[in-house]
């Protein structure tokens, strides 16, 4: 179980209001204000849905994405590209690890600066 919601600070409700986070016992939750009722949604459910959408967008584009990632990293040799492509092909395992350890705060900040946000609709 993740220690903190994966997309904390990057999720808004349908009115573009930030979604809070809290713990219910030891389970992290996103808290959505639903006309005054604070609805608690286990973060893992939401995080898995977002990661699944990301996986769908990656599938079939692993070679292109790995080549571009290698270029961004300045490691355009064939071995680096192959390694990155393999990581993308095993993205499900990468996501499971990510759910356990979470994003570093800097990564969430970077995603926010790049315009990444998740809209939760009721």
XYZ file of C-alpha atoms in Angstrom:
122
model
C 0.000 0.000 0.000
C 1.415 3.423 -0.933
C 2.382 5.775 1.868
C 0.993 8.810 0.084
C -1.425 9.262 -2.805
C 0.629 9.119 -5.989
C -0.948 12.175 -7.592
C -1.312 14.326 -4.458
C -1.618 17.972 -5.455
C -2.337 17.077 -9.084
C -6.011 16.144 -8.745
C -8.916 18.569 -8.948
C -12.673 18.127 -8.817
C -15.015 18.907 -11.701
C -15.053 22.580 -10.631
C -11.236 22.792 -10.745
C -10.932 22.858 -6.940
C -7.937 20.988 -5.502
C -8.736 17.608 -3.962
C -7.483 17.111 -0.399
C -5.674 14.017 0.845
C -5.972 12.266 4.200
C -5.522 8.913 5.874
C -8.380 6.669 6.963
C -6.566 4.356 9.319
C -3.463 3.587 7.297
C -5.165 3.952 3.902
C -4.421 7.170 1.993
C -7.485 8.759 0.409
C -8.388 11.618 -1.866
C -11.102 13.780 -0.314
C -13.608 15.318 -2.711
C -16.038 18.018 -1.565
C -19.355 16.786 -2.960
C -21.760 19.670 -2.198
C -20.514 19.853 1.397
C -20.158 16.089 1.864
C -16.510 15.081 2.062
C -16.258 11.905 0.023
C -13.163 9.784 0.779
C -11.877 7.716 -2.127
C -8.987 5.290 -1.592
C -6.073 6.786 -3.488
C -4.933 3.451 -4.885
C -8.180 3.116 -6.869
C -7.724 6.517 -8.487
C -3.967 6.144 -8.961
C -4.385 2.783 -10.716
C -6.972 4.257 -13.088
C -4.641 7.129 -13.994
C -1.689 4.774 -14.480
C -3.857 2.498 -16.638
C -4.702 5.432 -18.919
C -0.987 6.270 -19.135
C -0.178 2.643 -19.992
C -2.758 2.705 -22.790
C -1.137 5.798 -24.255
C 2.327 4.189 -24.120
C 1.375 0.810 -25.644
C 2.616 0.403 -29.186
C 4.856 3.472 -28.959
C 7.646 1.999 -26.833
C 10.320 2.276 -29.545
C 9.545 5.903 -30.345
C 9.317 6.871 -26.674
C 12.560 5.096 -25.787
C 14.403 6.811 -28.650
C 13.128 10.226 -27.528
C 13.921 9.501 -23.876
C 17.444 8.421 -24.828
C 17.870 11.638 -26.798
C 16.686 13.711 -23.810
C 19.115 11.866 -21.538
C 21.990 12.232 -23.989
C 22.315 8.435 -24.197
C 21.422 7.688 -27.793
C 23.410 4.472 -28.092
C 21.586 1.291 -29.080
C 21.965 -0.302 -25.639
C 20.378 2.645 -23.811
C 17.497 2.718 -26.283
C 16.976 -1.033 -25.875
C 17.032 -0.742 -22.088
C 14.507 2.096 -22.125
C 12.272 0.214 -24.585
C 12.341 -2.863 -22.328
C 11.391 -0.750 -19.322
C 8.453 0.680 -21.261
C 7.354 -2.796 -22.369
C 7.334 -3.859 -18.698
C 5.532 -0.690 -17.643
C 3.089 -2.591 -15.428
C 5.961 -3.661 -13.160
C 7.253 -0.087 -13.121
C 3.814 1.154 -12.073
C 3.586 -1.389 -9.247
C 6.907 -0.152 -7.891
C 5.770 3.425 -8.290
C 2.608 2.719 -6.297
C 4.760 1.432 -3.454
C 7.386 4.165 -3.309
C 5.523 7.098 -4.873
C 6.800 10.044 -6.849
C 9.488 12.261 -5.367
C 8.021 15.669 -4.478
C 10.142 17.240 -7.236
C 8.504 14.956 -9.819
C 4.995 15.958 -8.721
C 6.047 19.612 -8.891
C 7.463 19.063 -12.392
C 4.267 17.310 -13.535
C 2.223 20.223 -12.215
C 4.438 22.776 -13.981
C 4.003 20.820 -17.211
C 0.225 21.146 -16.871
C -0.495 17.582 -15.757
C -3.668 17.295 -13.724
C -6.342 14.729 -13.110
C -9.982 15.800 -13.025
C -12.234 13.703 -10.802
C -15.841 13.974 -11.890
C -18.719 12.992 -9.666
